[in-house]
Amino acid sequence: MNIGKWSIDKYNFTEEEIKLTLSHFVPQQMKANEFFLKAGEISNFIGYVTRGLLRSYFYDDQANEITTGFFAEGSLIVAADSFNNRFPSKEYIKAIEDVEMSVISYKDQMELYQQIPAWHQICKELGDIKISEMLERAESFQTLSAHERYQQFCEAYPNLLQRVNLGYIASFIGVDNATLSRIRKKK
Amino acid sequence: MNIGKWSIDKYNFTEEEIKLTLSHFVPQQMKANEFFLKAGEISNFIGYVTRGLLRSYFYDDQANEITTGFFAEGSLIVAADSFNNRFPSKEYIKAIEDVEMSVISYKDQMELYQQIPAWHQICKELGDIKISEMLERAESFQTLSAHERYQQFCEAYPNLLQRVNLGYIASFIGVDNATLSRIRKKK
DNA sequence: AAACGATTTTGACTTTTGTCAAAAGATTGA
DNA sequence: TCAATCTTTTGACAAAAGTCAAAATCGTTT
């Protein structure tokens, strides 16, 4: 997931660099149910969420909706695969709640490589974080039962429990709706 | 996994840069069963495999050995988490067969950022590949049955089937040994 | 408040996967 | 070569998770 591991403070930005960076992020709002990205599009924006909640998902071969991530306050919204590799996204990213965020375009972001020396380092760090997150996620599927994955989810994102449909959580942790319901009943 | 998606040709290296890069990679051999990395150590090397095969694994809470990756000819050996974030590895990386490879140290690699402009780009690309791989891996756990994950493994890495213990494959795709045996029997 | 739609729970049942232990097979090294 | 060890298969059973359909619940809108 994508919550809170990123903070601008970690980088030794100069005042100059901070200004320049922020000048490329433009504030933007979305209403609930609007799309940040649709399948088929090449992802052209990174967003930094300051209020609200979004969800990423795709459809598998049997047309099941599979949730792949949640983006709450403090998260970066990125469809990494499409954004990095410049091919059409398989994923949708859609606002669950009204959202306030700052966005930067792919093109503007590319220009920062020239303008801000630290930009390389920031992007490297962001990539590293994503890698760690995905390693952990794969490991949880590899070694934990459905019940344990649910517990882990609750511990990691207690606030999301109240904010999203259980069905989204079910597919996110890779279990059937009905199974999640039963898992929750047994304490 | 870590096979074949990386090739030096993709980058617009100058002759100069290639020489400089390669001068930092030093050839090295390992015998089967030697360790490239042990749990508890901070990963200090990236290896590029030219012959042989290695495996990464860790021990879960019940002391089961969990295989997390294979590194055959053409792969980069990296313990991404430990190498990038400079903390002790949870994983072991061990040669399954005698190995020939070229390695570069963390320190030398850091210096390339200064010496070779394209190094940033290369590392970014490597990171992006790792992210895509892990996204795909998480997705396969999320949406496929054990049987399907095994089929996918066979298609993706047919050559590994003959070269590694089935037990390693079983834990890599997240199923019990006995279950994999049964999966294999049903065609 | 009633009604509609979406979400969640539940029941009855099936399928998949895990567990444990023993047997069979393969590999290795003395 | 033969024993010792490791790996894989198998059987009998148990537990986990999926399926399908119906009921219950919740939220919204009228």
Short mmCIF file of C-alpha atoms (C1' of nucleotides) in Angstrom, two decimals:
data_model
loop_
_atom_site.label_atom_id
_atom_site.label_comp_id
_atom_site.label_asym_id
_atom_site.label_seq_id
_atom_site.Cartn_x
_atom_site.Cartn_y
_atom_site.Cartn_z
CA MET A 1 0.00 0.00 0.00
CA ASN A 2 0.86 3.57 -0.15
CA ILE A 3 0.48 5.28 3.10
CA GLY A 4 2.76 7.51 5.02
CA LYS A 5 6.14 6.08 4.21
CA TRP A 6 7.05 9.06 2.11
CA SER A 7 7.89 12.43 3.50
CA ILE A 8 9.57 15.34 1.90
CA ASP A 9 11.63 15.95 5.01
CA LYS A 10 13.87 12.99 4.37
CA TYR A 11 15.69 14.64 1.51
CA ASN A 12 18.32 17.28 1.85
CA PHE A 13 16.50 19.74 -0.28
CA THR A 14 17.68 23.29 -0.52
CA GLU A 15 15.02 25.93 -0.03
CA GLU A 16 15.40 26.61 -3.72
CA GLU A 17 14.73 23.00 -4.62
CA ILE A 18 11.66 22.76 -2.45
CA LYS A 19 10.16 25.81 -4.09
CA LEU A 20 10.97 24.53 -7.53
CA THR A 21 9.57 21.12 -6.80
CA LEU A 22 6.36 22.37 -5.30
CA SER A 23 5.89 24.79 -8.16
CA HIS A 24 5.43 21.80 -10.43
CA PHE A 25 2.77 20.20 -8.30
CA VAL A 26 -0.63 21.70 -8.98
CA PRO A 27 -3.52 21.42 -6.53
CA GLN A 28 -6.50 19.55 -7.79
CA GLN A 29 -9.80 18.14 -6.56
CA MET A 30 -11.85 15.13 -7.43
CA LYS A 31 -15.37 14.17 -6.50
CA ALA A 32 -16.11 10.69 -5.24
CA ASN A 33 -16.45 8.19 -8.10
CA GLU A 34 -14.36 10.22 -10.52
CA PHE A 35 -11.42 8.51 -12.17
CA PHE A 36 -7.81 9.48 -11.64
CA LEU A 37 -6.85 6.93 -14.29
CA LYS A 38 -8.73 4.56 -16.56
CA ALA A 39 -7.60 1.25 -17.96
CA GLY A 40 -6.23 1.70 -21.43
CA GLU A 41 -4.73 5.10 -20.71
CA ILE A 42 -1.04 5.71 -20.16
CA SER A 43 -0.67 7.08 -16.67
CA ASN A 44 0.52 10.66 -16.97
CA PHE A 45 0.26 11.94 -13.43
CA ILE A 46 1.51 11.34 -9.96
CA GLY A 47 -0.77 12.63 -7.23
CA TYR A 48 -0.09 13.41 -3.62
CA VAL A 49 -3.25 12.98 -1.55
CA THR A 50 -3.95 15.59 1.09
CA ARG A 51 -7.57 14.66 1.76
CA GLY A 52 -9.86 11.81 0.79
CA LEU A 53 -9.35 8.30 -0.48
CA LEU A 54 -8.87 6.50 -3.77
CA ARG A 55 -8.67 2.91 -4.86
CA SER A 56 -6.92 1.11 -7.69
CA TYR A 57 -8.34 -2.02 -9.27
CA PHE A 58 -8.48 -4.07 -12.44
CA TYR A 59 -10.62 -6.80 -13.94
CA ASP A 60 -9.30 -10.35 -14.12
CA ASP A 61 -10.13 -12.86 -16.88
CA GLN A 62 -13.44 -13.73 -15.23
CA ALA A 63 -14.33 -10.05 -15.00
CA ASN A 64 -13.92 -9.97 -11.25
CA GLU A 65 -12.96 -6.60 -9.92
CA ILE A 66 -9.60 -6.95 -8.14
CA THR A 67 -8.54 -4.17 -5.80
CA THR A 68 -4.79 -3.56 -5.82
CA GLY A 69 -4.36 -0.57 -3.55
CA PHE A 70 -5.79 2.25 -1.50
CA PHE A 71 -4.49 5.82 -1.46
CA ALA A 72 -5.38 7.86 1.58
CA GLU A 73 -4.06 11.13 2.99
CA GLY A 74 -0.29 11.23 2.74
CA SER A 75 -0.03 8.68 -0.07
CA LEU A 76 1.36 9.10 -3.50
CA ILE A 77 -1.03 7.92 -6.18
CA VAL A 78 0.98 6.12 -8.83
CA ALA A 79 0.16 3.45 -11.34
CA ALA A 80 3.79 2.42 -11.32
CA ASP A 81 3.70 -0.01 -14.20
CA SER A 82 2.04 2.32 -16.65
CA PHE A 83 3.70 5.51 -15.47
CA ASN A 84 7.23 4.14 -15.48
CA ASN A 85 7.07 2.00 -18.56
CA ARG A 86 4.77 4.19 -20.63
CA PHE A 87 2.28 1.59 -21.67
CA PRO A 88 -1.51 1.50 -21.24
CA SER A 89 -2.69 0.80 -17.74
CA LYS A 90 -4.58 -2.31 -16.82
CA GLU A 91 -5.74 -0.56 -13.69
CA TYR A 92 -8.39 1.97 -12.90
CA ILE A 93 -7.81 4.47 -10.13
CA LYS A 94 -11.02 5.94 -8.78
CA ALA A 95 -11.91 8.26 -5.93
CA ILE A 96 -13.87 6.57 -3.15
CA GLU A 97 -14.32 9.86 -1.33
CA ASP A 98 -13.96 13.46 -2.45
CA VAL A 99 -10.24 14.04 -2.85
CA GLU A 100 -7.83 16.92 -2.55
CA MET A 101 -4.40 16.36 -3.95
CA SER A 102 -1.42 17.86 -5.74
CA VAL A 103 -0.46 16.43 -9.07
CA ILE A 104 2.55 16.56 -11.32
CA SER A 105 2.61 15.45 -14.93
CA TYR A 106 5.01 12.91 -16.34
CA LYS A 107 6.55 15.58 -18.53
CA ASP A 108 7.06 18.12 -15.76
CA GLN A 109 8.44 15.43 -13.54
CA MET A 110 10.97 14.50 -16.23
CA GLU A 111 12.13 18.07 -16.38
CA LEU A 112 12.90 18.04 -12.69
CA TYR A 113 15.70 15.59 -13.39
CA GLN A 114 17.49 18.50 -15.06
CA GLN A 115 16.41 21.22 -12.70
CA ILE A 116 16.80 19.59 -9.31
CA PRO A 117 19.80 17.41 -8.59
CA ALA A 118 18.01 15.75 -5.69
CA TRP A 119 15.16 14.63 -7.93
CA HIS A 120 17.07 11.53 -8.97
CA GLN A 121 17.52 10.65 -5.38
CA ILE A 122 13.89 11.21 -4.53
CA CYS A 123 12.67 9.04 -7.37
CA LYS A 124 15.15 6.36 -6.43
CA GLU A 125 13.86 6.43 -2.88
CA LEU A 126 10.25 6.29 -4.02
CA GLY A 127 11.07 3.32 -6.20
CA ASP A 128 12.85 1.58 -3.34
CA ILE A 129 9.85 2.10 -1.08
CA LYS A 130 7.55 0.64 -3.69
CA ILE A 131 9.83 -2.37 -4.06
CA SER A 132 9.86 -2.96 -0.31
CA GLU A 133 6.09 -2.67 -0.15
CA MET A 134 5.59 -5.14 -2.95
CA LEU A 135 8.11 -7.59 -1.50
CA GLU A 136 6.19 -7.50 1.74
CA ARG A 137 2.88 -7.91 -0.02
CA ALA A 138 4.08 -10.91 -2.02
CA GLU A 139 5.49 -12.42 1.15
CA SER A 140 2.21 -12.08 2.97
CA PHE A 141 0.42 -14.00 0.22
CA GLN A 142 3.19 -16.55 0.19
CA THR A 143 3.25 -17.29 3.91
CA LEU A 144 0.01 -16.17 5.56
CA SER A 145 -3.50 -17.62 5.66
CA ALA A 146 -6.48 -15.53 4.62
CA HIS A 147 -7.26 -14.95 8.28
CA GLU A 148 -3.74 -13.75 9.01
CA ARG A 149 -3.72 -11.50 5.97
CA TYR A 150 -6.90 -9.89 7.21
CA GLN A 151 -5.41 -9.33 10.65
CA GLN A 152 -2.32 -7.85 9.10
CA PHE A 153 -4.46 -5.53 7.02
CA CYS A 154 -6.37 -4.36 10.09
CA GLU A 155 -3.19 -3.62 11.97
CA ALA A 156 -1.58 -1.83 9.08
CA TYR A 157 -4.58 0.26 8.04
CA PRO A 158 -7.08 0.40 10.89
CA ASN A 159 -8.55 3.64 9.58
CA LEU A 160 -9.43 2.14 6.21
CA LEU A 161 -11.72 -0.42 7.81
CA GLN A 162 -14.34 2.22 8.44
CA ARG A 163 -13.93 3.89 5.09
CA VAL A 164 -14.09 1.22 2.40
CA ASN A 165 -16.42 -1.60 1.39
CA LEU A 166 -15.46 -4.97 2.78
CA GLY A 167 -15.61 -6.33 -0.73
CA TYR A 168 -12.70 -4.11 -1.69
CA ILE A 169 -10.68 -5.37 1.24
CA ALA A 170 -11.60 -8.96 0.42
CA SER A 171 -10.22 -8.79 -3.08
CA PHE A 172 -7.23 -6.78 -1.89
CA ILE A 173 -6.19 -9.60 0.44
CA GLY A 174 -7.18 -12.21 -2.13
CA VAL A 175 -10.21 -13.88 -0.56
CA ASP A 176 -13.83 -14.29 -1.49
CA ASN A 177 -16.40 -11.88 -0.09
CA ALA A 178 -18.23 -14.56 1.82
CA THR A 179 -14.99 -15.92 3.23
CA LEU A 180 -13.99 -12.51 4.56
CA SER A 181 -17.35 -12.16 6.20
CA ARG A 182 -16.82 -15.45 8.01
CA ILE A 183 -13.26 -14.56 8.95
CA ARG A 184 -14.54 -11.41 10.58
CA LYS A 185 -17.17 -13.26 12.58
CA LYS A 186 -14.65 -15.50 14.29
CA LYS A 187 -13.30 -12.57 16.25
CA MET B 1 11.98 -13.37 -10.72
CA ASN B 2 15.09 -12.17 -12.21
CA ILE B 3 15.71 -13.57 -15.58
CA GLY B 4 16.62 -11.95 -18.80
CA LYS B 5 14.73 -8.71 -18.64
CA TRP B 6 17.88 -6.73 -18.21
CA SER B 7 20.35 -6.11 -20.95
CA ILE B 8 23.13 -3.61 -21.16
CA ASP B 9 22.21 -2.84 -24.77
CA LYS B 10 19.14 -0.87 -23.80
CA TYR B 11 21.11 2.07 -22.50
CA ASN B 12 22.77 4.67 -24.63
CA PHE B 13 26.15 4.11 -23.12
CA THR B 14 29.18 5.74 -24.62
CA GLU B 15 32.14 3.44 -25.23
CA GLU B 16 33.78 5.29 -22.37
CA GLU B 17 30.91 4.56 -20.03
CA ILE B 18 30.79 0.89 -20.87
CA LYS B 19 34.48 0.52 -20.12
CA LEU B 20 34.14 2.42 -16.89
CA THR B 21 31.12 0.44 -15.82
CA LEU B 22 32.61 -2.91 -16.59
CA SER B 23 35.83 -1.95 -14.87
CA HIS B 24 33.89 -1.87 -11.62
CA PHE B 25 32.43 -5.31 -12.03
CA VAL B 26 34.85 -7.98 -10.94
CA PRO B 27 34.55 -11.60 -12.08
CA GLN B 28 33.97 -14.07 -9.32
CA GLN B 29 33.11 -17.74 -8.84
CA MET B 30 31.11 -19.64 -6.30
CA LYS B 31 30.82 -23.35 -5.64
CA ALA B 32 27.40 -24.90 -5.19
CA ASN B 33 26.10 -24.40 -1.65
CA GLU B 34 28.20 -21.33 -0.95
CA PHE B 35 26.41 -18.22 0.21
CA PHE B 36 26.24 -15.00 -1.75
CA LEU B 37 24.48 -13.41 1.23
CA LYS B 38 23.48 -14.57 4.69
CA ALA B 39 20.59 -13.39 6.81
CA GLY B 40 21.76 -10.74 9.23
CA GLU B 41 24.28 -9.25 6.86
CA ILE B 42 23.75 -6.01 4.99
CA SER B 43 23.82 -6.84 1.31
CA ASN B 44 26.91 -5.21 -0.17
CA PHE B 45 27.04 -6.66 -3.65
CA ILE B 46 25.11 -6.87 -6.84
CA GLY B 47 26.02 -9.86 -8.98
CA TYR B 48 25.42 -10.51 -12.65
CA VAL B 49 25.19 -14.24 -13.29
CA THR B 50 26.93 -15.57 -16.37
CA ARG B 51 26.77 -19.26 -15.47
CA GLY B 52 25.04 -21.32 -12.83
CA LEU B 53 22.06 -20.79 -10.55
CA LEU B 54 21.34 -19.32 -7.14
CA ARG B 55 18.32 -19.15 -4.90
CA SER B 56 17.12 -16.66 -2.29
CA TYR B 57 15.09 -17.75 0.73
CA PHE B 58 14.24 -16.92 4.30
CA TYR B 59 12.73 -18.65 7.32
CA ASP B 60 9.20 -17.81 8.41
CA ASP B 61 7.98 -17.83 12.03
CA GLN B 62 7.48 -21.59 11.97
CA ALA B 63 11.01 -22.03 10.64
CA ASN B 64 9.83 -23.09 7.21
CA GLU B 65 12.25 -22.30 4.47
CA ILE B 66 10.54 -19.94 2.01
CA THR B 67 12.10 -19.52 -1.43
CA THR B 68 11.73 -16.01 -2.79
CA GLY B 69 13.65 -16.11 -6.04
CA PHE B 70 15.95 -17.84 -8.47
CA PHE B 71 18.89 -16.26 -10.26
CA ALA B 72 20.03 -17.99 -13.41
CA GLU B 73 22.26 -16.93 -16.28
CA GLY B 74 21.51 -13.37 -17.29
CA SER B 75 19.98 -12.35 -13.95
CA LEU B 76 21.09 -9.73 -11.56
CA ILE B 77 21.43 -11.04 -8.03
CA VAL B 78 20.10 -8.41 -5.67
CA ALA B 79 18.64 -8.52 -2.21
CA ALA B 80 16.78 -5.34 -2.97
CA ASP B 81 15.48 -4.61 0.49
CA SER B 82 18.80 -4.93 2.25
CA PHE B 83 20.93 -3.47 -0.51
CA ASN B 84 18.80 -0.40 -1.08
CA ASN B 85 17.82 0.36 2.47
CA ARG B 86 21.06 -0.68 4.16
CA PHE B 87 19.63 -2.88 6.82
CA PRO B 88 20.36 -6.52 7.67
CA SER B 89 18.92 -9.03 5.27
CA LYS B 90 16.24 -11.48 6.23
CA GLU B 91 17.15 -13.52 3.21
CA TYR B 92 19.89 -15.95 2.39
CA ILE B 93 21.17 -16.16 -1.16
CA LYS B 94 22.90 -19.44 -1.89
CA ALA B 95 24.37 -21.07 -4.97
CA ILE B 96 22.43 -24.12 -6.14
CA GLU B 97 24.99 -24.84 -8.84
CA ASP B 98 28.56 -23.66 -9.35
CA VAL B 99 28.31 -20.03 -10.38
CA GLU B 100 30.25 -17.60 -12.49
CA MET B 101 29.32 -13.98 -12.13
CA SER B 102 30.51 -10.41 -12.08
CA VAL B 103 30.00 -8.41 -8.93
CA ILE B 104 30.08 -4.78 -7.96
CA SER B 105 30.16 -3.49 -4.41
CA TYR B 106 27.66 -1.05 -2.97
CA LYS B 107 30.40 1.51 -2.56
CA ASP B 108 31.76 1.21 -6.10
CA GLN B 109 28.26 1.32 -7.46
CA MET B 110 27.60 4.54 -5.54
CA GLU B 111 30.63 6.10 -7.14
CA LEU B 112 29.28 5.38 -10.58
CA TYR B 113 26.55 7.92 -9.92
CA GLN B 114 29.28 10.55 -10.13
CA GLN B 115 31.33 8.97 -12.88
CA ILE B 116 28.68 7.84 -15.33
CA PRO B 117 25.71 10.05 -16.07
CA ALA B 118 23.72 7.12 -17.39
CA TRP B 119 24.08 5.23 -14.13
CA HIS B 120 21.09 7.01 -12.64
CA GLN B 121 19.03 5.93 -15.58
CA ILE B 122 20.22 2.35 -15.39
CA CYS B 123 19.40 2.06 -11.73
CA LYS B 124 16.03 3.66 -12.27
CA GLU B 125 15.32 1.13 -15.00
CA LEU B 126 16.43 -1.76 -12.82
CA GLY B 127 14.19 -0.54 -10.06
CA ASP B 128 11.26 -0.20 -12.42
CA ILE B 129 11.76 -3.75 -13.65
CA LYS B 130 11.83 -5.03 -10.09
CA ILE B 131 8.60 -3.17 -9.35
CA SER B 132 6.88 -4.65 -12.39
CA GLU B 133 8.04 -8.12 -11.46
CA MET B 134 6.77 -7.80 -7.93
CA LEU B 135 3.45 -6.34 -9.03
CA GLU B 136 2.99 -9.32 -11.30
CA ARG B 137 3.99 -11.73 -8.57
CA ALA B 138 1.57 -10.23 -6.06
CA GLU B 139 -1.16 -10.34 -8.68
CA SER B 140 -0.59 -14.00 -9.37
CA PHE B 141 -1.05 -14.81 -5.69
CA GLN B 142 -4.07 -12.58 -5.54
CA THR B 143 -5.92 -14.03 -8.50
CA LEU B 144 -4.61 -17.50 -9.36
CA SER B 145 -5.08 -20.93 -7.79
CA ALA B 146 -2.10 -23.02 -6.77
CA HIS B 147 -2.48 -25.04 -9.94
CA GLU B 148 -2.51 -21.95 -12.12
CA ARG B 149 0.48 -20.49 -10.33
CA TYR B 150 2.38 -23.67 -11.06
CA GLN B 151 1.45 -23.55 -14.73
CA GLN B 152 2.50 -19.94 -14.90
CA PHE B 153 5.82 -20.84 -13.31
CA CYS B 154 6.40 -23.62 -15.83
CA GLU B 155 5.69 -21.34 -18.75
CA ALA B 156 7.83 -18.53 -17.41
CA TYR B 157 10.83 -20.61 -16.37
CA PRO B 158 10.71 -23.97 -18.13
CA ASN B 159 14.45 -24.42 -17.79
CA LEU B 160 14.35 -24.14 -14.01
CA LEU B 161 12.07 -27.16 -13.72
CA GLN B 162 14.96 -29.47 -14.45
CA ARG B 163 17.43 -27.62 -12.31
CA VAL B 164 15.86 -27.07 -8.90
CA ASN B 165 14.18 -29.16 -6.21
CA LEU B 166 10.42 -29.23 -6.43
CA GLY B 167 10.31 -28.18 -2.81
CA TYR B 168 11.90 -24.89 -3.74
CA ILE B 169 9.32 -24.32 -6.43
CA ALA B 170 6.52 -25.29 -4.06
CA SER B 171 7.43 -22.67 -1.50
CA PHE B 172 8.14 -20.13 -4.23
CA ILE B 173 4.57 -20.41 -5.50
CA GLY B 174 3.23 -20.66 -1.97
CA VAL B 175 1.99 -24.25 -1.77
CA ASP B 176 2.82 -27.26 0.33
CA ASN B 177 5.24 -29.84 -1.01
CA ALA B 178 2.63 -32.56 -1.09
CA THR B 179 0.15 -30.31 -2.81
CA LEU B 180 2.59 -29.49 -5.57
CA SER B 181 3.25 -33.17 -6.07
CA ARG B 182 -0.47 -33.74 -6.56
CA ILE B 183 -0.84 -30.76 -8.82
CA ARG B 184 1.88 -32.16 -11.03
CA LYS B 185 0.24 -35.55 -11.23
CA LYS B 186 -2.98 -34.18 -12.68
CA LYS B 187 -1.21 -33.32 -15.89
"C1'" DA C 1 -41.49 6.34 6.03
"C1'" DA C 2 -41.26 3.34 2.05
"C1'" DA C 3 -38.69 1.63 -1.57
"C1'" DC C 4 -34.79 0.79 -4.12
"C1'" DG C 5 -30.17 -0.67 -4.72
"C1'" DA C 6 -25.94 -2.05 -3.02
"C1'" DT C 7 -23.43 -4.52 0.49
"C1'" DT C 8 -22.89 -7.99 3.84
"C1'" DT C 9 -24.12 -12.15 6.12
"C1'" DT C 10 -25.60 -16.79 6.31
"C1'" DG C 11 -26.60 -21.73 5.10
"C1'" DA C 12 -25.65 -25.83 2.63
"C1'" DC C 13 -22.52 -27.77 0.01
"C1'" DT C 14 -18.08 -28.57 -2.93
"C1'" DT C 15 -13.45 -27.99 -3.97
"C1'" DT C 16 -8.94 -26.87 -2.84
"C1'" DT C 17 -5.22 -27.08 -0.02
"C1'" DG C 18 -2.81 -28.51 4.19
"C1'" DT C 19 -1.12 -32.06 7.61
"C1'" DC C 20 1.14 -36.04 9.09
"C1'" DA C 21 3.34 -40.16 8.43
"C1'" DA C 22 4.99 -43.68 5.76
"C1'" DA C 23 6.83 -45.46 1.50
"C1'" DA C 24 9.32 -44.93 -2.68
"C1'" DG C 25 12.89 -42.83 -5.29
"C1'" DA C 26 17.09 -40.24 -6.03
"C1'" DT C 27 21.62 -38.46 -4.72
"C1'" DT C 28 25.82 -38.32 -2.42
"C1'" DG C 29 29.87 -39.52 -0.34
"C1'" DA C 30 32.81 -42.86 2.08
"C1'" DT D 1 28.85 -50.15 -4.19
"C1'" DC D 2 26.20 -49.41 -0.30
"C1'" DA D 3 24.48 -46.95 3.28
"C1'" DA D 4 22.92 -42.64 4.77
"C1'" DT D 5 20.47 -38.74 3.59
"C1'" DC D 6 17.52 -35.96 1.09
"C1'" DT D 7 13.59 -35.45 -1.96
"C1'" DT D 8 9.29 -36.76 -3.81
"C1'" DT D 9 5.10 -39.29 -3.78
"C1'" DT D 10 1.17 -41.31 -1.70
"C1'" DG D 11 -2.74 -42.31 1.54
"C1'" DA D 12 -6.01 -41.01 4.90
"C1'" DC D 13 -7.83 -37.39 6.89
"C1'" DA D 14 -8.71 -32.34 8.46
"C1'" DA D 15 -9.01 -27.65 7.72
"C1'" DA D 16 -9.42 -23.69 4.80
"C1'" DA D 17 -11.51 -21.39 1.31
"C1'" DG D 18 -14.79 -21.09 -2.65
"C1'" DT D 19 -19.62 -21.26 -4.71
"C1'" DC D 20 -24.29 -20.16 -5.08
"C1'" DA D 21 -28.44 -18.43 -3.59
"C1'" DA D 22 -31.24 -16.43 -0.32
"C1'" DA D 23 -31.86 -13.48 3.54
"C1'" DA D 24 -30.56 -9.61 6.25
"C1'" DT D 25 -28.63 -5.12 6.67
"C1'" DC D 26 -27.41 -0.57 5.35
"C1'" DG D 27 -27.71 3.81 2.84
"C1'" DT D 28 -29.99 6.81 -0.28
"C1'" DT D 29 -33.42 8.85 -2.40
"C1'" DT D 30 -37.98 10.02 -2.95
#
